[in-house]
Amino acid sequence: MRVAVHVNGRPYERDIEPRMLLVHFLRDELGLTGTHIGCDTSNCGACTVLLDGKAVKSCTLLAVQADGADILTVEGLSQDGRLHPVQEGFWEEHGLQCGFCTPGMMMLAVELLQREPDPSEEAIRHYLEGNLCRCTGYQHIVHAIRYAAQKLRETRESS
Amino acid sequence: MIPMAFEYHRAASVEEAIRLLEQYGPDAKVLAGGHSLTPLMKLRFAQPAHVIDIGRLHELRYIREEGNVIAIGALTLHRTVAESATVRQRIPVLAEAAFRIGDVQVRNMGTIGGSLAHADPAADYPAVVLALEAEIVAQGPAGRRTIRARDFFRGPFTTALQPNELIVEVRVPVPSGKTGSAYQKYPHPASGFAVVGCAAVLTVDAETCRDVRVAFTGVATQPFRDTVVEDALRGQRADEATVRAAAEKAAEGVQPLGDAFASAEYRRHMAKVYARRALLQALTRAT
Ligand SMILES: Cc1cc2nc3c(=O)[nH]c(=O)nc-3n(C[C@H](O)[C@H](O)[C@H](O)COP(=O)(O)OP(=O)(O)OC[C@H]3O[C@@H](n4cnc5c(N)ncnc54)[C@H](O)[C@@H]3O)c2cc1C
Ligand code: FES
Ligand code: FES
């Protein structure tokens, strides 16, 4: 089955089996291994990508369901060699240890900040319900997202 | 984990989906959001030879006010229901339940029709559609028919749908009068599904409980209306003491599920606690 998508702004077309999961399509067909597979059972959120702007768990979607969509993965966050504010937040606030959950955490944070420019700490914690981290205890992740929110608001105000 | 190989069909209309279901019979499965079916296929608990993707039938994504009924298209996402101004204003209990389903990513993909058709005994919507006396509209080769929520759930993962029928719409009557409603859920800490979920709809008239509806999910092998609690409240004074006493009767005459996380006795106890919380919240909202 032919699947055509845009990933991080670039068009891709592949012939695949309908049973191929989106996460395998991204990693194995397109070589975009920034999207991780953690649990493979829809629980951990490591595989989160944005599908037409919405955060989804790519281990729980068939690639054929994404046919025609615009997909954003962690590889698409930085622009012209400059980190995205969410990436910068994780860097500055030490939002990761092993880094396994990080791509999923960042993609969810991007969706959150598109919808809520100034989320409270509590709102961030609620939003992260579907993303598990076994290292940080979440505190630094929450700080990282607060940092990114602030940064994004500043950039918006100055432009 | 990778599903068994299958043939993929993308339905361009409801009629085409029904035609494909007729053609492939028991070998076919409809795919909406895929957030129950795909995990099952990955575990190979489900191995359909034909998958009929209805995810692009945008004509089934809507929330419409039709007088005193809110009509919700089968493919409406949990997130859309949770955030809909219409639903939040007119049937807040439904928005509340939608907001408690899974997590952000699940709510971005899962659909109301998929959740009802799947009929997981611990899913959230079933309790709420029972308490709201909603109707489920199914379409098959012979046209549409309407199934009352209380006739819809037939057992765990079993419904009144025929194999060649699609859910196309859910019709929710807006409660009238001084009515308060609430959904209270005790989520399983790992899966997020309801260990106990209780939906309560309470109509108060002259300080009396004129109408009351209480429904549970998670407690037994299928969602159910708790008529014992309802009977203990109907016609009685609408006050906290009456509600607390009635909630003590929760799940009477029902055999609760027991598992490694929650024994049957524990579920029965929690049913009382969550009935009390849902009813007290509904009472506050009604008065
Ligand atoms: C991590 C995770 C956590 C979850 N937590 C919860 C939770 O807390 N509470 C809860 O209630 N649910 C939960 N769910 C389930 C979720 O709500 C699903 O989205 C929902 O049960 C199924 O909807 P779907 O659109 O994804 O259906 P699908 O998975 O596409 O389909 C499910 C079943 O229904 C059939 N079907 C789908 N649409 C129709 C239709 N219109 N007509 C006839 N048959 C149809 C399919 O053939 C299939 O058998 C969770 C799921 C995941 C992955
Ligand atoms: S790998 Fe997809 S949710 Fe864990
Ligand atoms: S940083 Fe290791 S899992 Fe989150």
Coordinates of C-alpha atoms and ligand atoms in Angstrom, one line a residue:
Chain A
M1 CA 0.0 0.0 0.0
R2 CA 1.3 3.4 -1.0
V3 CA 1.7 5.9 1.8
A4 CA 2.6 9.6 1.2
V5 CA 3.3 11.9 4.2
H6 CA 5.2 15.0 5.0
V7 CA 7.5 14.6 7.9
N8 CA 9.1 17.7 9.3
G9 CA 8.1 19.5 6.1
R10 CA 9.7 17.0 3.7
P11 CA 7.6 14.8 1.5
Y12 CA 8.1 11.0 1.7
E13 CA 6.4 8.2 -0.2
R14 CA 6.8 4.5 0.5
D15 CA 5.1 1.2 -0.4
I16 CA 4.5 -0.6 2.8
E17 CA 2.5 -3.4 4.3
P18 CA -0.8 -2.1 5.9
R19 CA 0.2 -3.7 9.2
M20 CA 3.2 -1.5 9.6
L21 CA 3.0 0.8 12.7
L22 CA 3.7 4.5 12.2
V23 CA 6.6 4.3 14.6
H24 CA 8.3 1.6 12.5
F25 CA 7.6 3.6 9.4
L26 CA 9.3 6.6 10.9
R27 CA 12.3 4.7 12.3
D28 CA 12.9 1.9 9.8
E29 CA 11.5 3.3 6.5
L30 CA 12.5 6.9 6.9
G31 CA 15.5 6.4 9.3
L32 CA 14.2 8.9 11.7
T33 CA 15.2 7.2 14.9
G34 CA 14.6 10.1 17.2
T35 CA 11.1 8.8 17.9
H36 CA 11.6 6.0 20.5
I37 CA 9.8 2.8 21.3
G38 CA 9.5 2.4 25.0
C39 CA 6.7 0.1 26.1
D40 CA 5.2 -0.8 22.7
T41 CA 1.8 -1.1 24.6
S42 CA 0.5 2.5 24.3
N43 CA 1.4 3.4 27.9
C44 CA 4.7 5.3 28.0
G45 CA 4.5 8.1 25.4
A46 CA 8.1 7.7 24.2
C47 CA 6.8 7.3 20.7
T48 CA 4.7 10.6 20.7
V49 CA 4.8 12.6 17.5
L50 CA 2.5 15.3 16.2
L51 CA 0.0 14.2 13.5
D52 CA -1.5 17.3 11.9
G53 CA -0.6 19.1 15.1
K54 CA -2.1 16.6 17.5
A55 CA 0.1 14.5 19.8
V56 CA -0.4 10.8 19.2
K57 CA 1.3 7.6 20.2
S58 CA 2.9 6.4 17.0
C59 CA 3.1 2.8 18.3
T60 CA -0.7 2.7 18.4
L61 CA -1.3 4.0 14.8
L62 CA -0.9 2.2 11.6
A63 CA 1.2 4.1 9.1
V64 CA -1.7 3.9 6.6
Q65 CA -3.8 5.9 9.1
A66 CA -1.3 8.7 8.7
D67 CA -1.4 8.7 4.9
G68 CA -1.6 12.3 3.6
A69 CA -0.8 13.8 7.0
D70 CA 1.8 16.3 8.2
I71 CA 3.9 14.7 10.9
L72 CA 6.3 16.5 13.2
T73 CA 9.0 14.5 15.0
V74 CA 11.8 15.5 17.4
E75 CA 14.1 15.8 14.4
G76 CA 12.0 18.7 13.1
L77 CA 12.1 20.8 16.2
S78 CA 15.4 22.7 15.7
Q79 CA 15.5 25.3 12.9
D80 CA 18.7 26.4 11.2
G81 CA 20.8 24.7 13.7
R82 CA 19.1 26.5 16.6
L83 CA 17.3 24.5 19.3
H84 CA 13.6 24.9 19.7
P85 CA 12.6 26.6 23.0
V86 CA 11.4 23.3 24.3
Q87 CA 14.7 21.6 23.5
E88 CA 16.5 24.6 25.1
G89 CA 14.3 24.2 28.2
F90 CA 15.2 20.5 28.6
W91 CA 18.9 21.5 28.2
E92 CA 18.9 24.4 30.6
E93 CA 16.6 22.9 33.3
H94 CA 18.2 19.4 33.1
G95 CA 14.9 17.9 31.9
L96 CA 16.5 14.5 31.2
Q97 CA 18.8 11.9 32.5
C98 CA 19.0 8.9 30.2
G99 CA 17.0 10.7 27.5
F100 CA 14.9 7.8 26.5
C101 CA 11.5 9.5 27.2
T102 CA 12.7 12.9 26.1
P103 CA 11.6 13.0 22.4
G104 CA 8.0 12.0 23.5
M105 CA 8.1 14.5 26.4
M106 CA 9.2 17.3 24.1
M107 CA 6.6 16.6 21.4
L108 CA 3.8 16.6 24.0
A109 CA 5.2 19.8 25.4
V110 CA 5.1 21.4 21.9
E111 CA 1.4 20.5 21.6
L112 CA 0.7 21.8 25.1
L113 CA 2.4 25.1 24.4
Q114 CA 0.6 25.6 21.1
R115 CA -2.7 25.3 23.0
E116 CA -1.8 26.9 26.3
P117 CA 1.0 29.5 26.2
D118 CA 1.2 29.8 30.0
P119 CA 0.3 26.5 31.6
S120 CA 0.5 26.2 35.4
E121 CA 2.7 23.6 36.9
E122 CA -0.4 21.5 37.7
A123 CA -1.6 21.8 34.2
I124 CA 1.7 20.5 32.9
R125 CA 1.7 17.6 35.2
H126 CA -1.8 16.7 34.1
Y127 CA -0.9 17.0 30.5
L128 CA 2.1 14.6 30.9
E129 CA -0.3 11.8 32.2
G130 CA 0.5 9.6 29.2
N131 CA 4.3 10.0 29.3
L132 CA 6.4 8.0 31.7
C133 CA 9.9 8.9 32.8
R134 CA 11.9 6.4 34.9
C135 CA 14.8 8.8 35.7
T136 CA 14.0 12.4 36.5
G137 CA 11.0 12.2 38.9
Y138 CA 9.4 14.7 36.5
Q139 CA 10.2 17.8 38.5
H140 CA 12.9 19.0 36.0
I141 CA 10.7 18.1 33.1
V142 CA 8.0 20.4 34.5
H143 CA 10.6 23.2 34.9
A144 CA 11.9 22.6 31.4
I145 CA 8.4 23.1 30.0
R146 CA 7.9 26.3 32.2
Y147 CA 11.2 27.6 30.8
A148 CA 10.1 26.9 27.2
A149 CA 6.7 28.5 27.8
Q150 CA 8.4 31.7 29.1
K151 CA 10.8 31.7 26.2
L152 CA 8.1 31.2 23.6
R153 CA 6.1 34.0 25.0
E154 CA 9.1 36.4 25.0
T155 CA 9.9 35.5 21.3
R156 CA 6.2 36.1 20.4
E157 CA 6.1 39.4 22.2
S158 CA 9.4 40.7 20.6
S159 CA 8.3 39.7 17.1
Chain B
M1 CA 4.8 -6.3 18.4
I2 CA 3.3 -6.3 14.9
P3 CA -0.2 -7.3 13.9
M4 CA -0.9 -10.2 11.7
A5 CA -1.0 -9.3 8.0
F6 CA -4.4 -8.1 6.8
E7 CA -6.0 -6.5 3.8
Y8 CA -6.7 -2.8 4.3
H9 CA -9.8 -1.1 3.0
R10 CA -10.4 2.7 3.4
A11 CA -14.1 3.3 3.4
A12 CA -15.1 6.5 1.5
S13 CA -18.7 6.4 2.9
V14 CA -20.8 4.8 5.6
E15 CA -22.5 2.8 2.9
E16 CA -19.2 1.5 1.6
A17 CA -18.1 0.5 5.1
I18 CA -21.3 -1.5 5.6
R19 CA -21.0 -3.1 2.1
L20 CA -17.4 -4.2 3.0
L21 CA -18.6 -5.6 6.4
E22 CA -21.3 -7.6 4.6
Q23 CA -18.8 -8.8 2.1
Y24 CA -16.1 -10.0 4.5
G25 CA -18.4 -10.9 7.4
P26 CA -16.7 -12.3 10.6
D27 CA -13.2 -11.8 9.0
A28 CA -13.6 -8.1 9.0
K29 CA -13.1 -5.4 11.7
V30 CA -13.9 -1.7 11.5
L31 CA -11.0 0.6 12.6
A32 CA -12.0 4.0 14.0
G33 CA -9.3 5.6 16.2
G34 CA -7.7 2.2 16.6
H35 CA -7.0 2.8 20.3
S36 CA -8.6 -0.4 21.4
L37 CA -8.3 -2.5 18.2
T38 CA -4.7 -1.8 17.3
P39 CA -3.3 -2.8 20.7
L40 CA -5.4 -6.0 20.5
M41 CA -4.1 -6.7 17.0
K42 CA -0.5 -6.1 18.2
L43 CA -1.0 -8.7 20.9
R44 CA -2.7 -10.8 18.3
F45 CA -5.8 -11.2 20.4
A46 CA -7.5 -9.8 17.3
Q47 CA -6.5 -11.1 13.9
P48 CA -8.9 -9.7 11.4
A49 CA -8.2 -10.7 7.8
H50 CA -9.8 -7.4 6.6
V51 CA -9.5 -4.0 8.3
I52 CA -12.0 -1.4 7.2
D53 CA -10.8 2.0 8.1
I54 CA -13.6 4.4 8.8
G55 CA -11.3 7.0 10.3
R56 CA -11.7 9.4 7.3
L57 CA -15.5 9.5 7.4
H58 CA -15.5 13.1 8.5
E59 CA -19.3 13.3 8.1
L60 CA -19.4 11.3 11.4
R61 CA -17.5 13.9 13.3
Y62 CA -19.9 16.4 14.8
I63 CA -21.7 17.6 17.9
R64 CA -25.1 19.1 17.1
E65 CA -27.9 20.6 19.3
E66 CA -31.2 19.3 18.1
G67 CA -33.7 20.8 20.5
N68 CA -33.4 18.9 23.8
V69 CA -31.0 16.3 22.3
I70 CA -27.3 16.6 21.7
A71 CA -26.4 14.4 18.7
I72 CA -22.8 13.3 18.6
G73 CA -21.3 11.7 15.5
A74 CA -19.7 8.3 16.1
L75 CA -16.2 9.4 15.1
T76 CA -16.1 12.4 17.4
L77 CA -12.9 12.3 19.4
H78 CA -12.8 12.0 23.2
R79 CA -11.0 15.3 23.2
T80 CA -13.6 17.0 21.1
V81 CA -16.3 15.9 23.5
A82 CA -14.3 16.9 26.5
E83 CA -13.7 20.4 25.1
S84 CA -17.0 21.1 23.4
A85 CA -18.7 24.2 24.8
T86 CA -22.1 22.7 24.0
V87 CA -21.4 19.5 25.9
R88 CA -19.8 21.3 28.8
Q89 CA -22.8 23.6 29.2
R90 CA -25.6 21.2 28.6
I91 CA -24.4 17.8 29.7
P92 CA -21.3 18.5 31.8
V93 CA -21.1 14.9 33.0
L94 CA -20.3 13.7 29.5
A95 CA -17.5 16.2 29.1
E96 CA -16.2 15.2 32.5
A97 CA -16.1 11.5 31.6
A98 CA -14.5 12.2 28.2
F99 CA -11.8 14.2 29.9
R100 CA -11.0 11.3 32.3
I101 CA -10.4 8.8 29.4
G102 CA -6.8 7.7 29.1
D103 CA -4.4 10.5 28.4
V104 CA -4.0 13.4 25.9
Q105 CA -2.7 11.1 23.1
V106 CA -5.5 8.6 23.6
R107 CA -8.2 11.4 23.6
N108 CA -6.6 12.7 20.4
M109 CA -7.4 9.4 18.6
G110 CA -10.2 7.6 20.4
T111 CA -13.8 8.0 19.3
I112 CA -17.1 7.8 21.2
G113 CA -18.5 5.2 18.7
G114 CA -15.3 3.1 19.1
S115 CA -15.5 3.1 22.8
L116 CA -19.2 2.1 22.9
A117 CA -18.8 -0.6 20.2
H118 CA -15.8 -2.0 22.1
A119 CA -17.8 -2.1 25.3
D120 CA -14.8 -2.6 27.6
P121 CA -16.4 -3.3 31.1
A122 CA -14.1 -0.7 32.6
A123 CA -14.6 2.0 29.9
D124 CA -15.9 5.4 31.0
Y125 CA -18.6 6.4 28.4
P126 CA -20.8 3.3 29.0
A127 CA -21.7 4.4 32.6
V128 CA -22.5 7.9 31.4
V129 CA -24.7 7.0 28.4
L130 CA -26.6 4.6 30.7
A131 CA -27.2 7.4 33.3
L132 CA -28.2 9.9 30.6
E133 CA -30.5 7.4 28.9
A134 CA -28.8 8.1 25.7
E135 CA -29.6 6.3 22.4
I136 CA -27.2 4.7 20.0
V137 CA -28.0 5.0 16.4
A138 CA -26.7 2.0 14.3
Q139 CA -26.7 1.8 10.5
G140 CA -26.8 -1.5 8.6
P141 CA -27.7 -2.7 5.1
A142 CA -31.4 -2.2 5.9
G143 CA -31.0 1.4 7.2
R144 CA -30.8 3.0 10.6
R145 CA -32.2 1.8 13.9
T146 CA -32.0 3.3 17.4
I147 CA -30.9 1.3 20.4
R148 CA -31.4 2.5 24.0
A149 CA -28.2 2.5 26.0
R150 CA -29.8 0.1 28.5
D151 CA -30.4 -2.5 25.7
F152 CA -27.0 -1.9 24.1
F153 CA -24.5 -3.5 26.5
R154 CA -24.9 -7.3 26.6
G155 CA -21.8 -8.4 28.4
P156 CA -18.0 -7.8 28.5
F157 CA -17.0 -6.6 25.0
T158 CA -20.5 -7.5 23.8
T159 CA -23.2 -5.3 22.4
A160 CA -26.5 -5.4 20.6
L161 CA -24.8 -4.3 17.3
Q162 CA -25.1 -6.7 14.4
P163 CA -21.8 -7.6 12.7
N164 CA -22.8 -5.7 9.6
E165 CA -23.8 -2.5 11.5
L166 CA -21.9 0.7 12.3
I167 CA -22.6 3.0 15.1
V168 CA -23.2 6.3 13.4
E169 CA -24.5 8.6 16.1
V170 CA -25.0 8.9 19.9
R171 CA -28.1 10.9 20.9
V172 CA -28.0 12.3 24.4
P173 CA -31.2 13.9 25.9
V174 CA -30.4 17.0 27.8
P175 CA -31.7 16.5 31.4
S176 CA -34.5 19.0 32.2
G177 CA -35.4 20.9 35.3
K178 CA -33.1 21.5 38.2
T179 CA -30.7 18.7 37.3
G180 CA -27.1 18.1 38.5
S181 CA -24.8 15.4 37.2
A182 CA -21.4 14.1 37.9
Y183 CA -18.9 11.4 37.0
Q184 CA -16.5 10.2 39.6
K185 CA -13.8 7.7 38.6
Y186 CA -11.2 5.7 40.5
P187 CA -8.7 5.0 37.8
H188 CA -6.5 1.9 37.8
P189 CA -3.0 3.4 38.5
A190 CA -1.4 1.6 35.5
S191 CA -4.0 1.3 32.8
G192 CA -6.1 4.4 33.7
F193 CA -9.3 2.5 33.1
A194 CA -12.0 2.6 35.8
V195 CA -11.6 0.3 38.8
V196 CA -14.9 2.0 39.7
G197 CA -16.6 4.7 37.7
C198 CA -19.9 6.2 38.8
A199 CA -22.2 8.5 36.8
A200 CA -25.0 10.2 38.6
V201 CA -27.8 12.3 37.3
L202 CA -30.1 13.9 39.9
T203 CA -33.2 16.1 39.3
V204 CA -34.5 18.0 42.3
D205 CA -38.0 19.5 42.7
A206 CA -39.2 21.2 45.8
E207 CA -36.3 19.8 47.8
T208 CA -37.2 16.3 46.7
C209 CA -35.3 13.9 44.4
R210 CA -37.8 13.8 41.6
D211 CA -35.6 11.7 39.2
V212 CA -32.3 9.9 39.9
R213 CA -30.1 7.8 37.7
V214 CA -26.9 6.1 38.8
A215 CA -24.7 3.9 36.6
F216 CA -21.5 2.1 37.2
T217 CA -18.6 0.9 35.1
G218 CA -15.6 -1.1 36.1
V219 CA -17.5 -2.8 39.0
A220 CA -18.9 -5.8 37.2
T221 CA -18.7 -7.7 33.9
Q222 CA -20.8 -5.0 32.2
P223 CA -21.8 -1.5 33.0
F224 CA -25.2 -1.3 34.8
R225 CA -27.8 1.1 36.2
D226 CA -28.0 0.8 40.0
T227 CA -31.8 0.7 40.5
V228 CA -31.4 -0.1 44.3
V229 CA -29.6 3.2 44.9
E230 CA -32.1 5.0 42.6
D231 CA -35.1 3.6 44.4
A232 CA -33.7 4.6 47.7
L233 CA -33.5 8.2 46.6
R234 CA -36.5 8.7 44.3
G235 CA -39.2 10.8 46.1
Q236 CA -37.0 11.3 49.1
R237 CA -35.6 14.5 50.5
A238 CA -32.8 15.9 48.5
D239 CA -30.2 16.3 51.3
E240 CA -26.8 15.0 52.2
A241 CA -28.0 12.5 54.8
T242 CA -30.4 10.8 52.3
V243 CA -27.8 10.7 49.6
R244 CA -25.2 9.2 52.0
A245 CA -27.6 6.5 53.1
A246 CA -28.6 5.6 49.6
A247 CA -25.0 5.4 48.4
E248 CA -24.4 2.7 51.1
K249 CA -26.7 0.4 49.0
A250 CA -24.4 0.6 45.9
A251 CA -23.8 -2.6 44.0
E252 CA -26.3 -4.5 46.2
G253 CA -27.2 -7.7 44.4
V254 CA -24.3 -7.4 41.9
Q255 CA -21.4 -9.7 41.8
P256 CA -18.4 -7.4 41.6
L257 CA -15.2 -8.3 39.7
G258 CA -12.2 -9.3 41.7
D259 CA -8.6 -9.2 40.4
A260 CA -5.0 -8.8 41.6
F261 CA -5.5 -5.1 42.0
A262 CA -8.9 -4.9 43.6
S263 CA -10.8 -7.7 45.2
A264 CA -14.6 -8.1 44.8
E265 CA -15.1 -6.8 48.4
Y266 CA -12.9 -3.8 47.8
R267 CA -14.7 -2.9 44.5
R268 CA -18.0 -3.1 46.4
H269 CA -16.7 -0.8 49.0
M270 CA -15.4 1.6 46.4
A271 CA -18.7 1.5 44.6
K272 CA -20.3 3.0 47.7
V273 CA -17.6 5.6 48.1
Y274 CA -17.8 6.7 44.4
A275 CA -21.6 6.6 44.4
R276 CA -21.6 8.9 47.4
R277 CA -19.1 11.3 45.8
A278 CA -20.9 11.4 42.4
L279 CA -24.3 11.8 44.0
L280 CA -23.2 14.5 46.4
Q281 CA -21.6 16.4 43.6
A282 CA -24.7 16.0 41.5
L283 CA -26.8 17.3 44.4
T284 CA -24.7 20.4 44.8
R285 CA -24.9 21.1 41.2
A286 CA -28.7 20.6 41.1
T287 CA -29.4 23.0 44.0
Ligands
LIG1 C1 -3.3 3.8 26.8 C2 -4.8 3.7 26.7 C3 -5.5 4.1 27.8 C4 -6.9 4.1 27.7 N1 -7.6 4.5 28.8 C5 -9.0 4.5 28.7 C6 -9.8 4.9 29.8 O1 -9.3 5.3 30.9 N2 -11.1 4.9 29.7 C7 -11.7 4.4 28.6 O2 -13.0 4.4 28.5 N3 -11.0 4.0 27.5 C8 -9.7 4.0 27.5 N4 -9.0 3.6 26.4 C9 -9.7 3.2 25.2 C10 -10.0 4.3 24.3 O3 -11.0 5.1 24.8 C11 -10.4 3.9 22.9 O4 -10.2 4.9 22.1 C12 -11.8 3.4 22.7 O5 -12.1 2.4 23.6 C13 -12.0 2.9 21.3 O6 -12.2 3.9 20.4 P1 -11.5 3.9 19.0 O7 -12.1 4.9 18.2 O8 -10.0 4.0 19.2 O9 -11.9 2.5 18.4 P2 -11.1 1.3 17.6 O10 -10.0 0.8 18.4 O11 -10.9 1.7 16.2 O12 -12.3 0.2 17.6 C14 -12.7 -0.5 18.8 C15 -13.7 -1.5 18.4 O13 -15.0 -0.9 18.1 C16 -15.3 -1.2 16.7 N5 -15.8 0.1 16.2 C17 -15.1 1.3 16.2 N6 -15.9 2.2 15.7 C18 -17.1 1.6 15.4 C19 -18.4 2.1 14.8 N7 -18.5 3.4 14.6 N8 -19.4 1.2 14.7 C20 -19.2 -0.1 15.0 N9 -18.1 -0.6 15.5 C21 -17.0 0.3 15.7 C22 -14.0 -1.7 16.1 O14 -14.3 -2.7 15.1 C23 -13.3 -2.4 17.3 O15 -13.9 -3.7 17.5 C24 -7.6 3.7 26.5 C25 -6.8 3.3 25.4 C26 -5.4 3.3 25.5 C27 -4.6 2.9 24.3
FES2 S1 6.1 3.0 22.8 FE1 4.3 4.0 22.3 S2 3.4 4.5 24.1 FE2 5.2 3.4 24.8
FES3 S1 15.2 10.6 31.3 FE1 15.4 8.5 31.5 S2 13.3 7.9 31.1 FE2 13.1 10.0 31.3

